[in-house]
Amino acid sequence: MNIRVLLVEDSQIALVLLKRILNSSPEIDVVGEAHTGLEALQLIPKVQPDVICTDLHMPYMNGLELTTEVMTLYPRPILVISVSVQTDDSRNIFQLLDAGAVDIFPKPTLGLLADDEVFRNELINKIKILSGVKVFRKRRKLPTQNLLVENFAAFSSQSFARPKVVVIGASTGGPQALKELLSKLPLDFPLPVICIQHIYVGFLQGLLDWLAVGCRLPIQIAQPGDLPKPGKIYFAPEQQHLELDARGRFIYSDSPPVAGHRPSVTVTFTSVAKFYGQACVGILLTGMGRDGAEGMQAIAQSGGFTIAQDEASSIVFGMPKAAVELGAAQQVLPIHAIAPRLLSLLQNNFLDF
């Protein structure tokens, strides 16, 4: 059965381009078009879409207002498609994630992205992934018992090195998961935190601004030559890999994408594991694909501690699942339990190296 998509866009040019891209897939049917949020809200019970694609700026009812109403009346996956990358607009776009939207995607423009095969395939694949997302699941608070992977007993009795760094990787659903995790870290958190989030060009600073609102620790893009400092959160830049040099300082790399991504979670995880060894904590959050799985394995093999987000709280259980299947995840937890587990790790007795 084909995936039913409702397009909500006040620009006729963008609407035509999106419809052309999605209709090129034999597995997708565009079952409705709306120029305002209000029009879309009236269409939903009639066309019963599996996925809604909406812009931010629209007359009468904007994307944020529409998302709020949809999640109250007709919960289903929402993909925000916007060209807005100015600071204020970018912050507003991420507010749609607070309201229940699942992900963000750049809007095609005439002569720029509409005929790009990579862009087309990414959008179609994104729709396919989101069509299987059960949006109500990520809002439930789940119990933490019985969520340890089978091989964790072998790790629980071991002594670990005192952690000196935390490294986190995420993709689809990552902004929401990162907000949940990072907002729980206290002001006196004693370690540097290095994050790699798959995100489209132009949206990274907006993500950081959005996360900063509810976070006690300063958040910034990692800069070449800087040494990771305790109590600070660093993000990989757009379109470049983030690694550590022999002195433990940040460096950028233009080497080819890994698992289709640059920055790649695996590249950063592997580099951090090489420098910090047993003193590294690796966390792999929601996301499609398998980027980060081999990197988490490198952390585990170096003697570090690894945590994967569980399936029930993941928007897409792709990257964490790949790590679990490799045997690289020493513990699997719902997103709301990861920060408390991290803090409990810091209160344990560790071996000093």
Short mmCIF file of N, CA and C in Angstrom, two decimals, residues 190-193 226-234:
data_model
loop_
_atom_site.label_atom_id
_atom_site.label_comp_id
_atom_site.label_asym_id
_atom_site.label_seq_id
_atom_site.Cartn_x
_atom_site.Cartn_y
_atom_site.Cartn_z
N PRO A 190 31.26 17.63 35.11
CA PRO A 190 32.73 17.73 35.09
C PRO A 190 33.43 17.28 33.81
N LEU A 191 32.69 16.96 32.76
CA LEU A 191 33.32 16.44 31.55
C LEU A 191 32.95 17.27 30.32
N PRO A 192 33.81 17.28 29.30
CA PRO A 192 33.39 17.84 28.01
C PRO A 192 32.43 16.87 27.32
N VAL A 193 31.48 17.41 26.57
CA VAL A 193 30.52 16.61 25.83
C VAL A 193 30.65 16.96 24.35
N ASP A 226 41.01 23.91 19.35
CA ASP A 226 40.51 23.99 20.72
C ASP A 226 40.65 22.65 21.43
N LEU A 227 40.91 22.71 22.72
CA LEU A 227 40.97 21.53 23.57
C LEU A 227 39.61 21.38 24.26
N PRO A 228 38.96 20.21 24.17
CA PRO A 228 37.67 20.03 24.86
C PRO A 228 37.80 20.33 26.35
N LYS A 229 36.92 21.18 26.85
CA LYS A 229 36.99 21.60 28.25
C LYS A 229 35.81 21.05 29.05
N PRO A 230 36.04 20.71 30.30
CA PRO A 230 34.96 20.20 31.16
C PRO A 230 33.81 21.20 31.26
N GLY A 231 32.59 20.66 31.29
CA GLY A 231 31.43 21.51 31.46
C GLY A 231 31.00 22.26 30.22
N LYS A 232 31.53 21.90 29.04
CA LYS A 232 31.13 22.53 27.80
C LYS A 232 30.64 21.48 26.80
N ILE A 233 29.70 21.89 25.97
CA ILE A 233 29.13 20.98 24.96
C ILE A 233 29.58 21.46 23.58
N TYR A 234 30.17 20.56 22.82
CA TYR A 234 30.69 20.89 21.50
C TYR A 234 29.94 20.10 20.42
#
